[in-house]
Short mmCIF file of N, CA and C in Angstrom, two decimals:
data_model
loop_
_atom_site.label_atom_id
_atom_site.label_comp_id
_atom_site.label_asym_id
_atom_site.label_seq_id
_atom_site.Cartn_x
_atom_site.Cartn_y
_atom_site.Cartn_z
N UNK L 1021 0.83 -1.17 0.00
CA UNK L 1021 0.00 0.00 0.00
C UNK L 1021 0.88 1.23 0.00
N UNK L 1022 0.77 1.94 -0.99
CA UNK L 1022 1.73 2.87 -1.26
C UNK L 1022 1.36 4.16 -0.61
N UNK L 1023 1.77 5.30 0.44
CA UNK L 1023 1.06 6.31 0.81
C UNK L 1023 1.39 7.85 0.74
N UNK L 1024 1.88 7.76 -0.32
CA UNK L 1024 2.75 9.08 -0.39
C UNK L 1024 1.46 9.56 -1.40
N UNK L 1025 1.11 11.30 -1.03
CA UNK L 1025 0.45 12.52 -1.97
C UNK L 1025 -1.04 12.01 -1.65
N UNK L 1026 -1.27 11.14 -0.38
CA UNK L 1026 -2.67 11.11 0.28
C UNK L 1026 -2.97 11.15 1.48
N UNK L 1027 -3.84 11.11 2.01
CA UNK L 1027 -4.26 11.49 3.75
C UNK L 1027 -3.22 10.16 4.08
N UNK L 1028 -2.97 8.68 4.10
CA UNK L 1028 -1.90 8.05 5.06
C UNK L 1028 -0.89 9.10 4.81
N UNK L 1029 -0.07 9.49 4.05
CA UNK L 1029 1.30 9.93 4.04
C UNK L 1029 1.20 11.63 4.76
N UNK L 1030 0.37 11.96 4.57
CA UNK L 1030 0.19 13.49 5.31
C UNK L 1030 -0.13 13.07 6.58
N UNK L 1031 -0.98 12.58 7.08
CA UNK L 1031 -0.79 12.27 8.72
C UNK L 1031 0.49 11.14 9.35
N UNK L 1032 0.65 10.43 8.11
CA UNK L 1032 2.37 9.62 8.81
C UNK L 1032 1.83 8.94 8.88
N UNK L 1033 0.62 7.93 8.73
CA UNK L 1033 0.40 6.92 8.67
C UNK L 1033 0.68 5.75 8.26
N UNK L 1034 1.03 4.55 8.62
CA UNK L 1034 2.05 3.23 8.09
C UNK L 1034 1.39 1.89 8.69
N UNK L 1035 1.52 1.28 7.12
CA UNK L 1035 1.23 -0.37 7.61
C UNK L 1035 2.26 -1.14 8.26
N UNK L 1036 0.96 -1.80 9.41
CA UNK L 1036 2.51 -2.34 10.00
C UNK L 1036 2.16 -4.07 9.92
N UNK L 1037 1.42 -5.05 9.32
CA UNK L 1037 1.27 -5.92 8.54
C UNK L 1037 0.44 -6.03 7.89
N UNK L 1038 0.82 -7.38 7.28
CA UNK L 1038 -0.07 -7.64 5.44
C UNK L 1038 -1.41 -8.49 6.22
N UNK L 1039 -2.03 -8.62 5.13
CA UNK L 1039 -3.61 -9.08 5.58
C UNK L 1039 -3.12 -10.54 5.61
N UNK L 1040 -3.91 -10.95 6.97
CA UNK L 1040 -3.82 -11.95 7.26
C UNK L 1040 -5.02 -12.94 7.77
N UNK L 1041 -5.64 -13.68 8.30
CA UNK L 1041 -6.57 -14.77 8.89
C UNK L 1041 -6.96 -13.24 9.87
N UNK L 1042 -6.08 -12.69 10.69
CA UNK L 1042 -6.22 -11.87 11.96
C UNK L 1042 -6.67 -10.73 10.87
N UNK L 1043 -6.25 -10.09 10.65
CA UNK L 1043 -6.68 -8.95 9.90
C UNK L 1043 -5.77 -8.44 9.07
N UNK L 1044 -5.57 -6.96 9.82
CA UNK L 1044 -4.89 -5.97 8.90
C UNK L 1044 -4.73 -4.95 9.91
N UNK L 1045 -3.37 -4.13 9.88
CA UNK L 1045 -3.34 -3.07 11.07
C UNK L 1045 -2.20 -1.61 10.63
N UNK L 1046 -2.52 -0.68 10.97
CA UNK L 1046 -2.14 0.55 10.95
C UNK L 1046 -1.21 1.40 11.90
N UNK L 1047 -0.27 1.75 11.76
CA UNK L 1047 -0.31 2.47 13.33
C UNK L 1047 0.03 4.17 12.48
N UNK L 1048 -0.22 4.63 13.84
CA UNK L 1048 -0.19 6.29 13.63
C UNK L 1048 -0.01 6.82 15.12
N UNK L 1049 1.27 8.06 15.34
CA UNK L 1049 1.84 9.18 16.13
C UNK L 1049 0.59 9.61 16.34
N UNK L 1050 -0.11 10.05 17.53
CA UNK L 1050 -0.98 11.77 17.76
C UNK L 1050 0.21 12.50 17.70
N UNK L 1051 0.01 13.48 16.66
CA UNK L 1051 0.74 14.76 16.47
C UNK L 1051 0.24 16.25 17.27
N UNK L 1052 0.70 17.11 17.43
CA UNK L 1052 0.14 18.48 18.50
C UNK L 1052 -0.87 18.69 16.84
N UNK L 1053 -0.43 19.36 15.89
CA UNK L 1053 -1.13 19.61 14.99
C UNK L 1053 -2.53 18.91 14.53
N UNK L 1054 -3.14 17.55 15.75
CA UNK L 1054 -3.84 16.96 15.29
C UNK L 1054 -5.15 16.79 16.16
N UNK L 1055 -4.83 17.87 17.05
CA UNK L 1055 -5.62 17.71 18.34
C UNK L 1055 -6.85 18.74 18.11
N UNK L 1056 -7.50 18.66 19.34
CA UNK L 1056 -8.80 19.37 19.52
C UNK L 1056 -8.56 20.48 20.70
N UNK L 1057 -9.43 21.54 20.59
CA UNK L 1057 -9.31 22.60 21.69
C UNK L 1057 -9.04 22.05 22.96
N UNK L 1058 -8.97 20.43 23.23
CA UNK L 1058 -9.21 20.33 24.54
C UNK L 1058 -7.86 19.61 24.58
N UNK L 1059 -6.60 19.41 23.84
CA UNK L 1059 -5.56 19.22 24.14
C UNK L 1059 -5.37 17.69 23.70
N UNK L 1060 -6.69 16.55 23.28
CA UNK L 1060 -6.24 15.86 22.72
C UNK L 1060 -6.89 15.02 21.66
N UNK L 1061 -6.82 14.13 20.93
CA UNK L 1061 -6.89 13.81 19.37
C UNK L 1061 -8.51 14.20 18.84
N UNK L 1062 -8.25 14.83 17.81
CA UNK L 1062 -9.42 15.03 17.37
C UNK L 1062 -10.30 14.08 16.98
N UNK L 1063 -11.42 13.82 17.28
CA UNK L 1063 -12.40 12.43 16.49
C UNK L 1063 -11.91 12.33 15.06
N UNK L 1064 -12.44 13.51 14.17
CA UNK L 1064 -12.37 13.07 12.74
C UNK L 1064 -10.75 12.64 12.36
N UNK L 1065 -9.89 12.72 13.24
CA UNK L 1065 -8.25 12.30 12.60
C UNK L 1065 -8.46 10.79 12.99
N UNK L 1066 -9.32 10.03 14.22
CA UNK L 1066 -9.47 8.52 14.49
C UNK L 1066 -11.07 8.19 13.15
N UNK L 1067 -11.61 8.68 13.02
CA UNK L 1067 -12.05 8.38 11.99
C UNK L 1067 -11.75 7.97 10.91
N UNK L 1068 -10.79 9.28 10.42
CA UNK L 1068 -9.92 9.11 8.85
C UNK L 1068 -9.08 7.82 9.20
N UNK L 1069 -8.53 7.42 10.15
CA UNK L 1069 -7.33 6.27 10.51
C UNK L 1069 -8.60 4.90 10.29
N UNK L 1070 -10.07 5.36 11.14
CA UNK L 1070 -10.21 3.51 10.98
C UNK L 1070 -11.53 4.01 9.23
N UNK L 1071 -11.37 4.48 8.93
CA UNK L 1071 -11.64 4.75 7.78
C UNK L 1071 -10.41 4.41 6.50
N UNK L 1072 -9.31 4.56 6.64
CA UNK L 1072 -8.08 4.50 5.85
C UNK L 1072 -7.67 2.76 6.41
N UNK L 1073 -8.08 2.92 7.39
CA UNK L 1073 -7.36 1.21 7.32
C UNK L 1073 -8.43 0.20 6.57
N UNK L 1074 -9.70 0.35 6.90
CA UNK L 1074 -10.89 -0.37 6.16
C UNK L 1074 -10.24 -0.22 4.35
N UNK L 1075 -10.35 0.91 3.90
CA UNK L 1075 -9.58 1.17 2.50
C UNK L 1075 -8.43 -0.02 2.60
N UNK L 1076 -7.70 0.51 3.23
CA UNK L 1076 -6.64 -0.75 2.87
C UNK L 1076 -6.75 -2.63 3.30
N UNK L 1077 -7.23 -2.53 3.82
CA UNK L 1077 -7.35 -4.04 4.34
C UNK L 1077 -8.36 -4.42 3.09
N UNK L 1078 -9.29 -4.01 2.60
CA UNK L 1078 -10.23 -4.36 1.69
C UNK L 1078 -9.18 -4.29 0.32
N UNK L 1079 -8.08 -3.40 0.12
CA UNK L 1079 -7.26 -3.32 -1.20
C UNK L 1079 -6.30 -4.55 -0.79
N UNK L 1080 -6.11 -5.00 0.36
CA UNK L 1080 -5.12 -6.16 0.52
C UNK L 1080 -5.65 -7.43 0.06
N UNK L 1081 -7.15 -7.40 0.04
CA UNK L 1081 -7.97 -8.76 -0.05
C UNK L 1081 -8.51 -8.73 -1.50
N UNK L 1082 -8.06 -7.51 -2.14
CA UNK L 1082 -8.58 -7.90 -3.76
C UNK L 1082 -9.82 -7.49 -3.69
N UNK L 1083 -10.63 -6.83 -2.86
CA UNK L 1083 -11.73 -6.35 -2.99
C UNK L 1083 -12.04 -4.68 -3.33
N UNK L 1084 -13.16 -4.19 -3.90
CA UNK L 1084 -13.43 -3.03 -4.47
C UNK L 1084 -14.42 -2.69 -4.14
N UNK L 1085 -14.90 -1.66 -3.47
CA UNK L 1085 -16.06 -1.09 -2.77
C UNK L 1085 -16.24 0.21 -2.41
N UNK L 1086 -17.57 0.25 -1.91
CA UNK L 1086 -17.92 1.80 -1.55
C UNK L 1086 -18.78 1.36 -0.38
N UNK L 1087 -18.25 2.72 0.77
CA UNK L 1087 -19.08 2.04 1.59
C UNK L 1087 -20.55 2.79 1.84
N UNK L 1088 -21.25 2.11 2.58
CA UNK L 1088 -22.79 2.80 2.58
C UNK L 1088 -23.08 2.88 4.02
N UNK L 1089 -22.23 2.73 4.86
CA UNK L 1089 -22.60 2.81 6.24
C UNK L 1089 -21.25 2.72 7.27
N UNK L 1090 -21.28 4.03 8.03
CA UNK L 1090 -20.27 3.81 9.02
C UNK L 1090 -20.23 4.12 10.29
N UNK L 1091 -19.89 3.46 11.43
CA UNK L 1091 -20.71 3.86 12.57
C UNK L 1091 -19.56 4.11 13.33
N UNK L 1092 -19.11 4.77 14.16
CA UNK L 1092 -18.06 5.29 15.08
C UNK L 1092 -18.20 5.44 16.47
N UNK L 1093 -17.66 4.43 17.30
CA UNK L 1093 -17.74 5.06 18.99
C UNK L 1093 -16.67 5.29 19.35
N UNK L 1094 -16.85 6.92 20.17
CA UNK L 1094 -15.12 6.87 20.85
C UNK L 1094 -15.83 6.11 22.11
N UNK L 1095 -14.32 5.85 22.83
CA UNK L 1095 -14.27 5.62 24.31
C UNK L 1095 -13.07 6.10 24.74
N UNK L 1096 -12.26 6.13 25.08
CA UNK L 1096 -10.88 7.29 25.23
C UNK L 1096 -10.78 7.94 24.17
N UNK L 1097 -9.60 8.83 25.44
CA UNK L 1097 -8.95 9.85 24.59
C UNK L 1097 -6.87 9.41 24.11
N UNK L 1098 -6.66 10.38 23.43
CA UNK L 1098 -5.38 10.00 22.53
C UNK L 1098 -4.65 11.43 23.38
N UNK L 1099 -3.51 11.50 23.79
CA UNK L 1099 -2.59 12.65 24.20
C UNK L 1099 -1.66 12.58 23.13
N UNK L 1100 -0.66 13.99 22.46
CA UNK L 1100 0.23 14.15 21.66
C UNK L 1100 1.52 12.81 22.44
N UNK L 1101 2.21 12.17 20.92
CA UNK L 1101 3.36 11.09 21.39
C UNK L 1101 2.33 9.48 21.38
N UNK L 1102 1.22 9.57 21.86
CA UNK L 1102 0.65 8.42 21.44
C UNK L 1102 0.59 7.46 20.73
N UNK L 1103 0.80 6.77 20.37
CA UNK L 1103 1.11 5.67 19.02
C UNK L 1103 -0.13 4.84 18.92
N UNK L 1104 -0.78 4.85 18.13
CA UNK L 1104 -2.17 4.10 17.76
C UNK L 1104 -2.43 2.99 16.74
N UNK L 1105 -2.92 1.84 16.93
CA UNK L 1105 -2.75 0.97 16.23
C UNK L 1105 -4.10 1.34 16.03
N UNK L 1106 -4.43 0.67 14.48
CA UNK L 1106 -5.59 0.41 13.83
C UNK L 1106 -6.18 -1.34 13.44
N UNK L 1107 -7.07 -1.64 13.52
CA UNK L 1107 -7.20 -3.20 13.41
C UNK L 1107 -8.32 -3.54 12.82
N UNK L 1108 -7.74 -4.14 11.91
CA UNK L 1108 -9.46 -4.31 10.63
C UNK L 1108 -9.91 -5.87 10.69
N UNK L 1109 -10.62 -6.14 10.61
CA UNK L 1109 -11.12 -7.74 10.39
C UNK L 1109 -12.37 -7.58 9.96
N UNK L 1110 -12.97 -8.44 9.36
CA UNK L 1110 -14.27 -8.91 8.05
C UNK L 1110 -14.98 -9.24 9.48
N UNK L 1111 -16.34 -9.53 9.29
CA UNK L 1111 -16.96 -10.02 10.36
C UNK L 1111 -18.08 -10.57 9.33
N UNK L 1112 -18.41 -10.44 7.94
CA UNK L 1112 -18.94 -11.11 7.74
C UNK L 1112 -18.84 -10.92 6.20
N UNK L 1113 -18.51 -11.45 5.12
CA UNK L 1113 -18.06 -11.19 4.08
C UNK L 1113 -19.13 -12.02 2.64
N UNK L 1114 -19.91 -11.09 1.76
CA UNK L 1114 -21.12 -12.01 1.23
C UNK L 1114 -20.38 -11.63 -0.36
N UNK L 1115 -21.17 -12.06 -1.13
CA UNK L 1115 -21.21 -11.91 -2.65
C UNK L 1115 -21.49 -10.66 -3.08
N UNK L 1116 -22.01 -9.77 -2.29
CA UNK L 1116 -22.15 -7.80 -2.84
C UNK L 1116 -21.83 -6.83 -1.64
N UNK L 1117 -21.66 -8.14 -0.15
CA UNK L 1117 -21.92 -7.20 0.79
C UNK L 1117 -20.80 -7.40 1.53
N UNK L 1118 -19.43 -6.45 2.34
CA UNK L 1118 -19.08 -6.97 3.36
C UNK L 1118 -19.22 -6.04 4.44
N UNK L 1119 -18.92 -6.66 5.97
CA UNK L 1119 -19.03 -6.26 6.80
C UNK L 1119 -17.88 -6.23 7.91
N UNK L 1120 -17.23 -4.61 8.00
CA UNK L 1120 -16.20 -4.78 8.58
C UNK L 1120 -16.68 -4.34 9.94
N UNK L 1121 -14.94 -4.56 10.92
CA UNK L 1121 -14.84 -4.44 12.22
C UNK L 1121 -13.29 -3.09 12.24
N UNK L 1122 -13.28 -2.13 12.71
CA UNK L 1122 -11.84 -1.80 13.01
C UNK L 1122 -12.00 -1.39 14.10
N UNK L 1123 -10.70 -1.46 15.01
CA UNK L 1123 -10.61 -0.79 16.16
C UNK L 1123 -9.12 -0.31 16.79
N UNK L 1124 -9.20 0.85 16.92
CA UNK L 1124 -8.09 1.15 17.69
C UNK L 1124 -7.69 1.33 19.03
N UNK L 1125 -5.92 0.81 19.11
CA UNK L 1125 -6.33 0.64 20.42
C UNK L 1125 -5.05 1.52 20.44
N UNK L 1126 -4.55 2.24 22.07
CA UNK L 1126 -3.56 2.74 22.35
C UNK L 1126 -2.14 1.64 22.51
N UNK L 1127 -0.96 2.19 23.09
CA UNK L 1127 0.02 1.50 23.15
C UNK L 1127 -0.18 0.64 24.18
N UNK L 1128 -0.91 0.65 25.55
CA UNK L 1128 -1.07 0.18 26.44
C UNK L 1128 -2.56 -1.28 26.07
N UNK L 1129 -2.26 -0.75 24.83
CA UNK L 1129 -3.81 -2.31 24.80
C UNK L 1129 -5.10 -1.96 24.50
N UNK L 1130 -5.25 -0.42 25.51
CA UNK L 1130 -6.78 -0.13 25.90
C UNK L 1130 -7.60 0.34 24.39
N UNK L 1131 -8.79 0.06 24.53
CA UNK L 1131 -9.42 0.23 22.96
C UNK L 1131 -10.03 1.84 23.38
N UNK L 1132 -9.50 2.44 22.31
CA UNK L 1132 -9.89 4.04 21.85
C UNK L 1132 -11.34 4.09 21.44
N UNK L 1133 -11.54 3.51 20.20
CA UNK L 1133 -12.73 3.78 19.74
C UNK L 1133 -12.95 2.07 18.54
N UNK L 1134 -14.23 1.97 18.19
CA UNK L 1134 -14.34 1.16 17.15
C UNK L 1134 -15.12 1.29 16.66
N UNK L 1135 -15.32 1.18 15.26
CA UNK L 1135 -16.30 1.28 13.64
C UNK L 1135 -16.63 0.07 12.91
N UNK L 1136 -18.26 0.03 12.76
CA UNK L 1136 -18.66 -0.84 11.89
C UNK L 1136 -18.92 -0.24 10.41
N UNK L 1137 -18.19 -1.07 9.74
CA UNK L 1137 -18.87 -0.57 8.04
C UNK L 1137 -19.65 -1.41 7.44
N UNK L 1138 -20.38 -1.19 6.51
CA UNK L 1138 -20.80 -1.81 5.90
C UNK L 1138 -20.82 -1.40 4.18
N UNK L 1139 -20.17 -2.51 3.49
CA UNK L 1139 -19.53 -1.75 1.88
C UNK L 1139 -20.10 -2.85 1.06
N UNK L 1140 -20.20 -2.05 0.07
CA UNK L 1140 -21.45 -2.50 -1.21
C UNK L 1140 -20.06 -2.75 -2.11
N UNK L 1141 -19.91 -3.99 -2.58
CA UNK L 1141 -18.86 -4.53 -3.60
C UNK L 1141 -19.10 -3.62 -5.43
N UNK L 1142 -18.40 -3.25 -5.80
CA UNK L 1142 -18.07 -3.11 -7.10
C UNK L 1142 -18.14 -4.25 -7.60
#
C-alpha cells in the first residue's frame, strides 16, 4: 500500500502488517497539529485512521467497494506522542456485501474507539 500525496502519508500513517486470517493493522503518532481545543486527538483524525485502514485491508484482499454505512464510537482519549494501532477484520463477508470491524487501540492495549462498516462490492 503505497502512501505518499494522500491522507496516510500526510498524517504519517504506516502499515505495519499484510492481511492476514487476523486482519490488517495501521499504526499512527498523535501529532500536537492533530488535536482538539481540549488538548487531545481530534475524532475526525481517528475516523480518517479507521476509515483508511478499512480502504486498505479491503485493497489487501482484492476487494473493491464503496461504503454505505459507518458507525463510530469513541471511548478514550489520545494525548500528543501516542502511538495508535488500527485493526481491521471482516466479520462477515457475502457476494455484494461486506461487513467490517476496526478498532483502535492505544500503546497500552486499551481500545480508543471502534467502527462498523458496511460496503457494497463493485
Amino acid at each position: 500500500m503505497e502512501n505518499k500525496g494522500n491522507v496516510l502519508g500526510l498524517l504519517g500513517i504506516e502499515q505495519i502488517n499484510a492481511s492476514d486470517e487476523k486482519g490488517f493493522a495501521l499504526k499512527y503518532q498523535v501529532n500536537e497539529s492533530h488535536l482538539n481545543p481540549f488538548g487531545t486527538i481530534h475524532g475526525g483524525i481517528l475516523y480518517i485512521l479507521c476509515d483508511d485502514c478499512l480502504m486498505a485491508f479491503e485493497q489487501n484482499n482484492g476487494k473493491t467497494g464503496i461504503g454505505s454505512e459507518g458507525i463510530i464510537h469513541y471511548y478514550r482519549a489520545a494525548a500528543p506522542g501516542d502511538v495508535i494501532t488500527a485493526r481491521a477484520s471482516i466479520r462477515k463477508d457475502g457476494r455484494r456485501m461486506g461487513f467490517y470491524l476496526i478498532e483502535l487501540f492505544n500503546e497500552a492495549g486499551k481500545l480508543l474507539c471502534d467502527a462498523t462498516y458496511n460496503v457494497v462490492y463493485a
